[in-house]
PDB file of C-alpha atoms in Angstrom:
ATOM      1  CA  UNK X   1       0.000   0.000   0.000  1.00 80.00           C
ATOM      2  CA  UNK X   2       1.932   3.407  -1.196  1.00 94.00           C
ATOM      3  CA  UNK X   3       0.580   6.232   0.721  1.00 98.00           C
ATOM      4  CA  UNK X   4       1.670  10.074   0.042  1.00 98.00           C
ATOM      5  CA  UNK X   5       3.539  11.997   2.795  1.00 98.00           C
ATOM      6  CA  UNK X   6       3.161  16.157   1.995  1.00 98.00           C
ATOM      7  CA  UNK X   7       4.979  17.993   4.838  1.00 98.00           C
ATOM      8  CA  UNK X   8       3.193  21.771   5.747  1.00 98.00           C
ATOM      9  CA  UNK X   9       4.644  24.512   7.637  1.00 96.00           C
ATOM     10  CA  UNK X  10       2.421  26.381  10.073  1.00 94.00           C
ATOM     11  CA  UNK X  11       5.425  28.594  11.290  1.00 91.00           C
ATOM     12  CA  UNK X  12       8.443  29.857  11.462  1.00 88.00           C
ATOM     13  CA  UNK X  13      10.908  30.030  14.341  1.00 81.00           C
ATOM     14  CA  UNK X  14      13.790  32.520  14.133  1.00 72.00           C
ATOM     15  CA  UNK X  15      15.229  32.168  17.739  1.00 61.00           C
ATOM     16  CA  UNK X  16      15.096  28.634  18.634  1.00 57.00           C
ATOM     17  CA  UNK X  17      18.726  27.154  17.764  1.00 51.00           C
ATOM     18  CA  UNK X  18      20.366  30.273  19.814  1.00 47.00           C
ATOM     19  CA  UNK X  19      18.026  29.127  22.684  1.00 45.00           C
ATOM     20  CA  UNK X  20      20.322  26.269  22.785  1.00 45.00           C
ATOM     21  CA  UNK X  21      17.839  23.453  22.431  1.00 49.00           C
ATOM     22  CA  UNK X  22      19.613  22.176  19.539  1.00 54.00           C
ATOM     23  CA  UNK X  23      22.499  20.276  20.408  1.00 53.00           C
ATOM     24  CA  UNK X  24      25.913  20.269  19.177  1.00 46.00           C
ATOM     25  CA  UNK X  25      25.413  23.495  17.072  1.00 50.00           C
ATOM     26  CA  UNK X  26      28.167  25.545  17.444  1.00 46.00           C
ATOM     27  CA  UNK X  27      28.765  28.120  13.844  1.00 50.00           C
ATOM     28  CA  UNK X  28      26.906  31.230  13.778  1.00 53.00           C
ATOM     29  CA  UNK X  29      25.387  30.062  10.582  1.00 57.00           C
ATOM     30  CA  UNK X  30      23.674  27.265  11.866  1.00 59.00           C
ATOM     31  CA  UNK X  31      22.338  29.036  14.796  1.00 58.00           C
ATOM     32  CA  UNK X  32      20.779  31.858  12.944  1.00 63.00           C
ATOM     33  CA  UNK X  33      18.699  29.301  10.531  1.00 72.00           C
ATOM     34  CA  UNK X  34      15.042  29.845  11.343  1.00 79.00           C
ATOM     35  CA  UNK X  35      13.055  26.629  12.785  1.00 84.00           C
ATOM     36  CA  UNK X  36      10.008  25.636  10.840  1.00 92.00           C
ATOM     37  CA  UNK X  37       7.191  23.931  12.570  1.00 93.00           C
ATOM     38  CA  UNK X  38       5.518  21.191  10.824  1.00 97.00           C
ATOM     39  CA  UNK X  39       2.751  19.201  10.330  1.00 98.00           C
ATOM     40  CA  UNK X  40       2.562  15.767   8.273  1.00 98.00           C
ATOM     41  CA  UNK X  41      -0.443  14.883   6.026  1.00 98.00           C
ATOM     42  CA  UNK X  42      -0.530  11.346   4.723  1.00 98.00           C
ATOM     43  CA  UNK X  43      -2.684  10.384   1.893  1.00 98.00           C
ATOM     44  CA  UNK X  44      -4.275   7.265   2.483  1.00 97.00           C
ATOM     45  CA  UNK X  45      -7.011   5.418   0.040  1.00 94.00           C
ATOM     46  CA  UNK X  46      -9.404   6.216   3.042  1.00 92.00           C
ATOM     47  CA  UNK X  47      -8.831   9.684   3.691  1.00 95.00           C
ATOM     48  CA  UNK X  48      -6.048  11.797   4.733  1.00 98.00           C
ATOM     49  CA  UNK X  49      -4.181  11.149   8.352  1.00 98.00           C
ATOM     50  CA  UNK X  50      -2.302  14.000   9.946  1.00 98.00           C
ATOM     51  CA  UNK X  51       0.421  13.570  12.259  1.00 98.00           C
ATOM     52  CA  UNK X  52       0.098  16.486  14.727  1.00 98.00           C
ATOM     53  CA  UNK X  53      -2.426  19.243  15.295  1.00 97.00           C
ATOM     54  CA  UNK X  54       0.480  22.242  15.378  1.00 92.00           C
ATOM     55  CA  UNK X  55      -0.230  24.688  18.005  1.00 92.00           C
ATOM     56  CA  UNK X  56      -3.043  27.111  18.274  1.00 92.00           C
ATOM     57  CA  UNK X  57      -3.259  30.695  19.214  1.00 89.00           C
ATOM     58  CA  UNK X  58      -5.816  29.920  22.128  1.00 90.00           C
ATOM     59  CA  UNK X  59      -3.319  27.801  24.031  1.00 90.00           C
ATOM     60  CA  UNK X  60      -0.444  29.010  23.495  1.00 86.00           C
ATOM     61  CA  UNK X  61       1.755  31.852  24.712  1.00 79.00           C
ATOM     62  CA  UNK X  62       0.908  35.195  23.047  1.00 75.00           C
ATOM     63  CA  UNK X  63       4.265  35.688  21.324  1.00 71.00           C
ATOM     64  CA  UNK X  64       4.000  32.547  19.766  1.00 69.00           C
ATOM     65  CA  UNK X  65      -0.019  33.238  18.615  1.00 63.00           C
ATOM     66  CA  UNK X  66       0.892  36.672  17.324  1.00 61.00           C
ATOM     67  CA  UNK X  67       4.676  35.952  15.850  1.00 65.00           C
ATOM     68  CA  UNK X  68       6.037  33.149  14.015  1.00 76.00           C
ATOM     69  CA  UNK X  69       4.334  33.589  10.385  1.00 85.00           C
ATOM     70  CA  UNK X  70       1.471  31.346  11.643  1.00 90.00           C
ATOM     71  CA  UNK X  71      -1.182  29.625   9.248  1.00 93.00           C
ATOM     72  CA  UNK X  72      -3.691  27.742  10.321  1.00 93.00           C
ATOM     73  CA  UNK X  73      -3.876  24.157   9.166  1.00 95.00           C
ATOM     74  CA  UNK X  74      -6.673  24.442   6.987  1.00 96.00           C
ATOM     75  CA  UNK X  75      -5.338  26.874   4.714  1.00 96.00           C
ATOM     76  CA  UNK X  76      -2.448  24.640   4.055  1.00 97.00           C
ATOM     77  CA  UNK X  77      -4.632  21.726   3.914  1.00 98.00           C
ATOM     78  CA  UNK X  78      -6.471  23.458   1.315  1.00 98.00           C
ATOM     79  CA  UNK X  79      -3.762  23.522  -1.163  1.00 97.00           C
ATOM     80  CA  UNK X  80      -3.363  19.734  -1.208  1.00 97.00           C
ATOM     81  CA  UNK X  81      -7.820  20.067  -2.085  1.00 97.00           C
ATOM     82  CA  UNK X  82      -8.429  19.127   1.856  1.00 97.00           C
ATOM     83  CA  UNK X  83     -10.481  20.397   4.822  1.00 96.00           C
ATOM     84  CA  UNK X  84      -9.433  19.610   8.292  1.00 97.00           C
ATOM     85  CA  UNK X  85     -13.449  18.226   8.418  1.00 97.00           C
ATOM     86  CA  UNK X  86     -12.075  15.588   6.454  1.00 96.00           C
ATOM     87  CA  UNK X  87      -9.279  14.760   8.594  1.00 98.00           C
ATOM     88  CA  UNK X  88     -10.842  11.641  10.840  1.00 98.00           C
ATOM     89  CA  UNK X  89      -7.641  10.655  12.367  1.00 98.00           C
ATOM     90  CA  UNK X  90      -4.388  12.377  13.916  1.00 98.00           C
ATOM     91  CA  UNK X  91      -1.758  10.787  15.472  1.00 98.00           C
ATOM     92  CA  UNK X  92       0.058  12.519  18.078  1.00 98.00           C
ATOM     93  CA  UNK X  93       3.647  12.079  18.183  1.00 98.00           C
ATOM     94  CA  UNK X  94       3.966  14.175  21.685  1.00 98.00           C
ATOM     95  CA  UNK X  95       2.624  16.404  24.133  1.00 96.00           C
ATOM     96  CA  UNK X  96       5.052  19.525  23.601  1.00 93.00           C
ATOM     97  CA  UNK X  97       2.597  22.695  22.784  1.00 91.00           C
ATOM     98  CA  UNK X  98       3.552  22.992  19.110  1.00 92.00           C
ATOM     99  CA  UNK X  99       2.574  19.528  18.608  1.00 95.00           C
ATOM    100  CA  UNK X 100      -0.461  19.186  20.506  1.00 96.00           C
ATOM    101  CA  UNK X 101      -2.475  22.363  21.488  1.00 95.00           C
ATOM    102  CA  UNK X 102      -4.185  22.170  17.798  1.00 96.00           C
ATOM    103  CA  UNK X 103      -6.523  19.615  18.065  1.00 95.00           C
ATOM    104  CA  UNK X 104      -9.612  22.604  17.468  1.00 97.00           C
ATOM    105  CA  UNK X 105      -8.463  22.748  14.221  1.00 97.00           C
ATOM    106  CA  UNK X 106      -9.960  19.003  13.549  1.00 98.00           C
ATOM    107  CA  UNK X 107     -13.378  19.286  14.471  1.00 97.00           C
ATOM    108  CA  UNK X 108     -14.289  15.568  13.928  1.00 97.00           C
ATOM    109  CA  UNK X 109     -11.105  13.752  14.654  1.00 98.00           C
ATOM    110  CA  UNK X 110      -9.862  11.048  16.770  1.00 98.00           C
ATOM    111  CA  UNK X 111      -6.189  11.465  18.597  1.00 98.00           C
ATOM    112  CA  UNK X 112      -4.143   8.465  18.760  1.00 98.00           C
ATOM    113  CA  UNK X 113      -2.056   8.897  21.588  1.00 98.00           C
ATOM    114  CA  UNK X 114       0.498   6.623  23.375  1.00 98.00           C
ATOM    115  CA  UNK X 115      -0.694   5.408  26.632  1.00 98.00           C
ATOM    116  CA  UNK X 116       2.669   6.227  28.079  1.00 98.00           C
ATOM    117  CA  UNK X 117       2.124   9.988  27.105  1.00 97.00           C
ATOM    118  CA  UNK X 118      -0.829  10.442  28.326  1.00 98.00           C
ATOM    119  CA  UNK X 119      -0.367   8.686  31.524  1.00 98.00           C
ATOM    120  CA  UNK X 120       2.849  10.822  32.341  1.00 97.00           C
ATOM    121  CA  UNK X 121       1.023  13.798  31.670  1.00 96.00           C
ATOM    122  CA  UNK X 122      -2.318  13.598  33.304  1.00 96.00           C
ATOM    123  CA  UNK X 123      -0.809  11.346  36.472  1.00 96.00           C
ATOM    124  CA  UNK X 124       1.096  12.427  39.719  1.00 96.00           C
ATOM    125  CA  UNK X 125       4.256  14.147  38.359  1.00 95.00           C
ATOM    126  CA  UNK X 126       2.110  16.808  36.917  1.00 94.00           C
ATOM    127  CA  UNK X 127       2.207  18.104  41.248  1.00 95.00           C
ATOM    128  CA  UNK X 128       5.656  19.056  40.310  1.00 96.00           C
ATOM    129  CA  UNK X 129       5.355  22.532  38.998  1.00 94.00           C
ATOM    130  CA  UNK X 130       8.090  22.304  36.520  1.00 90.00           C
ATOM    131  CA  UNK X 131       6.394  19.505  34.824  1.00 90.00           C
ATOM    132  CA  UNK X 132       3.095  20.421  34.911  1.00 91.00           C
ATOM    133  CA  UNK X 133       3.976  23.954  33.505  1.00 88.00           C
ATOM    134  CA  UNK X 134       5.098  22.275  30.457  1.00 87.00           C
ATOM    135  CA  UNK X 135       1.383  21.334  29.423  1.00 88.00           C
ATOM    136  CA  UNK X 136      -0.594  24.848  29.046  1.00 85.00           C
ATOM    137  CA  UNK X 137      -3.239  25.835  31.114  1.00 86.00           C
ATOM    138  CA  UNK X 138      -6.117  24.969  28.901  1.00 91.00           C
ATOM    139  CA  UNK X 139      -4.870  22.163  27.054  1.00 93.00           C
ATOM    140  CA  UNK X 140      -5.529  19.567  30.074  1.00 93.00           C
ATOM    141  CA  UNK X 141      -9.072  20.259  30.366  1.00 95.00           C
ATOM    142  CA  UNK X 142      -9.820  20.627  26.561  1.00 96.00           C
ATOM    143  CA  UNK X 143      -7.838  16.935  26.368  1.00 96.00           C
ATOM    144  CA  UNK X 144     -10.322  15.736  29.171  1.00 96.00           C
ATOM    145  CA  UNK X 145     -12.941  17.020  26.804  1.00 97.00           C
ATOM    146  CA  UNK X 146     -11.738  15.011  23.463  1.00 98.00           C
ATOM    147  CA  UNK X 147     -11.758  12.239  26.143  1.00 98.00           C
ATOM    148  CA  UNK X 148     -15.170  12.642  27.376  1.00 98.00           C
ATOM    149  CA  UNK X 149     -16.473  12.782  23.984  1.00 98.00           C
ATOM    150  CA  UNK X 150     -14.456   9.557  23.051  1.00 98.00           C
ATOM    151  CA  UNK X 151     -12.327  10.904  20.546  1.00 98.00           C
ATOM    152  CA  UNK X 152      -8.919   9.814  21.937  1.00 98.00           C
ATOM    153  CA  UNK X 153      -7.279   6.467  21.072  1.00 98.00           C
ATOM    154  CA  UNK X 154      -4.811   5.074  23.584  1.00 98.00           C
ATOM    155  CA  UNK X 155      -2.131   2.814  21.734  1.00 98.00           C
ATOM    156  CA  UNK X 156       0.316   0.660  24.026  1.00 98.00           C
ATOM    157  CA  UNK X 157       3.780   0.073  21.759  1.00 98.00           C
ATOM    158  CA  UNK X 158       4.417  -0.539  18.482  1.00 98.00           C
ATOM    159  CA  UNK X 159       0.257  -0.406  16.412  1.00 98.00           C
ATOM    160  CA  UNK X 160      -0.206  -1.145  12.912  1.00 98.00           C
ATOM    161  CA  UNK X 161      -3.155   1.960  12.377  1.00 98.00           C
ATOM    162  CA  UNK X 162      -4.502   1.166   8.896  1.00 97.00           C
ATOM    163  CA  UNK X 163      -2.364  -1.053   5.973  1.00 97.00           C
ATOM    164  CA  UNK X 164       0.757   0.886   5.205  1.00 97.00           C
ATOM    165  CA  UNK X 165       1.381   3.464   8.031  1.00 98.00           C
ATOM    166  CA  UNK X 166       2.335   2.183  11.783  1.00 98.00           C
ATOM    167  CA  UNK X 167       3.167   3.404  14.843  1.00 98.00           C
ATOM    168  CA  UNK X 168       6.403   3.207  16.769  1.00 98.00           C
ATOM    169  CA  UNK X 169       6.980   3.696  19.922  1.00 98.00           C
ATOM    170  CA  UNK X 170      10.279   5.354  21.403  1.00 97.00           C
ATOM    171  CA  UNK X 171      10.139   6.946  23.950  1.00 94.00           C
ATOM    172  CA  UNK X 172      13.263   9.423  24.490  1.00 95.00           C
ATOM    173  CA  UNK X 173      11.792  12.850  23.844  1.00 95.00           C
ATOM    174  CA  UNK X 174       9.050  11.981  26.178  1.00 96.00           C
ATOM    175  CA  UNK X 175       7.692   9.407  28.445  1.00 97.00           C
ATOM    176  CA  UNK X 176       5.553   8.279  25.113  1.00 98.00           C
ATOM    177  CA  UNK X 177       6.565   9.816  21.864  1.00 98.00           C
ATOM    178  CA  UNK X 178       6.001   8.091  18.897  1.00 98.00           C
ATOM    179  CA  UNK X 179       6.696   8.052  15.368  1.00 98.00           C
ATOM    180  CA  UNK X 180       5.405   6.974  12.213  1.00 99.00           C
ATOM    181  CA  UNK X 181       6.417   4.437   9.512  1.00 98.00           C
ATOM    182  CA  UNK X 182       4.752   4.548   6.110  1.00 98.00           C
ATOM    183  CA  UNK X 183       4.925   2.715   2.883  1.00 98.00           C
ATOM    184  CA  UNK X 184       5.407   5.018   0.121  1.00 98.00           C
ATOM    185  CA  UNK X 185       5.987   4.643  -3.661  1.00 97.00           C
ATOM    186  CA  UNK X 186       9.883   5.527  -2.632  1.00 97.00           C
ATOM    187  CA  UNK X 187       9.463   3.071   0.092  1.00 98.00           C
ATOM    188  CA  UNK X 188       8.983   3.278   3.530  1.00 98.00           C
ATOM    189  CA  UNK X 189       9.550   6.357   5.200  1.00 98.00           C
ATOM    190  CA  UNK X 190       9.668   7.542   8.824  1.00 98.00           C
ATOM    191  CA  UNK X 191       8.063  10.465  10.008  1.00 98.00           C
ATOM    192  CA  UNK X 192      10.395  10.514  13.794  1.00 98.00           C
ATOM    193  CA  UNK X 193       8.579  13.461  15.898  1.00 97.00           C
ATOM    194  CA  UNK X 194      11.132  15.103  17.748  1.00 96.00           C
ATOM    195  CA  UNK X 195      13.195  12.349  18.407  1.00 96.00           C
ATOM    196  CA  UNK X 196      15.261  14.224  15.630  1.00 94.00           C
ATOM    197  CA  UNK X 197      14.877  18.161  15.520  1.00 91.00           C
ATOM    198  CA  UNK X 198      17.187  18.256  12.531  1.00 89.00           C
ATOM    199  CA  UNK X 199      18.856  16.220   9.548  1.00 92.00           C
ATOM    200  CA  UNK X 200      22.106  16.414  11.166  1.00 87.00           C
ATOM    201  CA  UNK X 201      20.675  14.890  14.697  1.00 90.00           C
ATOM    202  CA  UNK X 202      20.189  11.547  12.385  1.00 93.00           C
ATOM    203  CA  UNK X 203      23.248  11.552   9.986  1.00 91.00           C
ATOM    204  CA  UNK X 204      25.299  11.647  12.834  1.00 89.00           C
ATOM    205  CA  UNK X 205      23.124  10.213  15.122  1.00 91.00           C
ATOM    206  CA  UNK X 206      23.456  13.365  17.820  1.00 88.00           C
ATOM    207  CA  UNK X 207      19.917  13.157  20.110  1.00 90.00           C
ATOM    208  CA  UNK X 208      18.190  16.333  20.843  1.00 88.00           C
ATOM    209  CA  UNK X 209      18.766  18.544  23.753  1.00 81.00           C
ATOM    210  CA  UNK X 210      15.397  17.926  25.121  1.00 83.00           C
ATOM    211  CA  UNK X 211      14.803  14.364  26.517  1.00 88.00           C
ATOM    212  CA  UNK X 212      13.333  12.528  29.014  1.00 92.00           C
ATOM    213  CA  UNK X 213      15.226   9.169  28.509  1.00 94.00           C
ATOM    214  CA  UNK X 214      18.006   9.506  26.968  1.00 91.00           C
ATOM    215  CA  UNK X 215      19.772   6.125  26.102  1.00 94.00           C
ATOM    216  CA  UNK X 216      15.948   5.792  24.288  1.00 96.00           C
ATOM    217  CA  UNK X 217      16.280   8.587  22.242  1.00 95.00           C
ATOM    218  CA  UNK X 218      19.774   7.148  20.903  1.00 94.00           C
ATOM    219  CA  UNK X 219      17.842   4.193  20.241  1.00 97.00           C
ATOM    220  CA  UNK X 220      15.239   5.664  18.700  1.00 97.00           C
ATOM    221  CA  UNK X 221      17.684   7.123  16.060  1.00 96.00           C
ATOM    222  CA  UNK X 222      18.887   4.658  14.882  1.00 97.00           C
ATOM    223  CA  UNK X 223      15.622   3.026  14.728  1.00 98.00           C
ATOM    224  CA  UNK X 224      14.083   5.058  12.370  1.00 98.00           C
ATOM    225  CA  UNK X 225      16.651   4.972  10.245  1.00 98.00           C
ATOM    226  CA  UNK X 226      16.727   0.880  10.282  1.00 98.00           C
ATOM    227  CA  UNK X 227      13.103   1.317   9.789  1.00 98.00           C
ATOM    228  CA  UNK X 228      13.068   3.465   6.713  1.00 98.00           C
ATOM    229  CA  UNK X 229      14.177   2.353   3.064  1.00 98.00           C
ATOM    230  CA  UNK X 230      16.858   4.393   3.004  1.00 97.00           C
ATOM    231  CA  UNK X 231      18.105   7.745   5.111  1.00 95.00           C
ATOM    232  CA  UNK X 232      16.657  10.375   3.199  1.00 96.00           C
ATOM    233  CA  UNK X 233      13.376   8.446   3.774  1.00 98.00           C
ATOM    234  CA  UNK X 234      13.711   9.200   7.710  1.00 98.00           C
ATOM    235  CA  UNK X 235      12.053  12.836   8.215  1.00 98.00           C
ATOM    236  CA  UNK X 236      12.992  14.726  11.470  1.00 97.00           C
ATOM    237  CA  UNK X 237      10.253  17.650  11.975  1.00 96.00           C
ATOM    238  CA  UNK X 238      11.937  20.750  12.190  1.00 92.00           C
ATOM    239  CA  UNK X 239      14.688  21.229   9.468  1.00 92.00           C
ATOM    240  CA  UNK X 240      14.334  24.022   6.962  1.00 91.00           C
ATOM    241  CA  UNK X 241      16.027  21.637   4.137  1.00 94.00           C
ATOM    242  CA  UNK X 242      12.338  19.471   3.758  1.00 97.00           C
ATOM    243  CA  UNK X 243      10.452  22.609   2.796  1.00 95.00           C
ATOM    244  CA  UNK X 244      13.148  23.812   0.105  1.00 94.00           C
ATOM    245  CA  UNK X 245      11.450  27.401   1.217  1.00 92.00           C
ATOM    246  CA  UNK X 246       7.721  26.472   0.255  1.00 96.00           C
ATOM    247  CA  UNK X 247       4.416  26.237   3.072  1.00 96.00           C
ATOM    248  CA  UNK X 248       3.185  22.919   1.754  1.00 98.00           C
ATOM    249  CA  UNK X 249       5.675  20.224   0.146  1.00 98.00           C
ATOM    250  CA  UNK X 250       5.159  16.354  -1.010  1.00 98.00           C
ATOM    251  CA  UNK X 251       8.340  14.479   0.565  1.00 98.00           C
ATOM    252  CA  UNK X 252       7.630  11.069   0.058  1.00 98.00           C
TER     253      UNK X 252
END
């Protein structure tokens, strides 16, 4: 089953690699390259699945709602001929704010989540205030709400979610982050999350500055690139070099 991967941009980061979050960067070119954040559409024969709701203005922090060339999802869903109404399924790699505070943007879908996640942040570390100011104010109750309403999916390890596209679990980044392997016509790619901010965090295998296990995330690095046909097929989610400067892109 060959699916189609686009990658799409909701915005654009100038300050993040000077914050220091990306590891091993160390020449002034590399730290001034902006940060794109991205969201993954894949094509499937029964509808499109996204993988992450990007972040929206109502939960976020103000300088990220007002800054950051932000568009909303279904604009750039609506230049691959798609409305976010038609989107029945996201998977959710992690909990981080600009990869799960979008989920208004998909009126009608269901969240696939790893149990591990969600347990970690809904359970008894959250009384420790520097984890539980990671998760935004609103973005606890509005999950409770998506639960309530049975639109979250709970997935425990490794899940095949339709023919052609499964879920991995790694760990690393967070208690439960996941990525995604899928079958294109190039082969099969891997969609990794933030277990790799950058290109260069998998071609040299350097894990991200911001983990929560890290022997895992090592592991997790080299697993997606085992996974996928070949290296260029493993995708990390915020390098400027898979947009070759354009909003909405087909990578695989």
């Amino acid at each position: 089953m060959d699916h189609k991967i686009f990658a799409m941009t909701v915005g654009i980061a100038e300050n993040w690699r000077p914050s220091g979050i990306m590891p091993c960067i160390r020449s002034d070119a590399e730290r001034d390259e902006p940060v794109p954040y991205i969201v993954w559409c894949i094509e499937t024969p029964d509808g499109p699945v996204v993988v992450d709701t990007a972040y929206h203005p109502d939960y976020v922090p103000a300088e990220w709602a007002q800054g950051n060339q932000f568009r909303e999802p279904a604009q750039l869903l609506g230049e691959l001929g798609m409305r976010p109404e038609d989107v029945a399924t996201v998977i959710v790699t992690h909990f981080h704010v600009d990869h799960f505070t979008g989920f208004d943007f998909f009126p009608k879908a269901n969240f696939v989540i790893q149990k591990d996640e969600y347990d970690f942040w809904t359970g008894p570390m959250m009384r420790f205030d520097y984890l539980n100011n990671l998760i935004r104010p609103k973005v606890r109750p509005a999950l409770q709400r998506l639960v309530d309403d049975g639109r979250v999916t709970l997935v425990d390890g490794d899940h095949q979610l339709v023919p052609g596209v499964e879920l991995l679990k790694a760990g690393g980044h967070t208690p439960g982050s996941q990525m995604v392997a899928v079958e294109t016509a190039r082969g099969k790619a891997v969609l990794c999350g933030d277990i790799a901010y950058t290109y260069r965090n998998l071609r040299e295998r350097i894990p991200v500055g911001w983990y929560f296990n890290l022997p895992d995330s090592v592991v997790a690095l080299d697993r997606a690139l085992e996974t996928a046909s070949s290296p260029e097929l493993s995708f990390p989610n915020h390098d400027p070099e898979i947009m070759q400067g354009k909003r909405v892109i087909r990578v695989a």
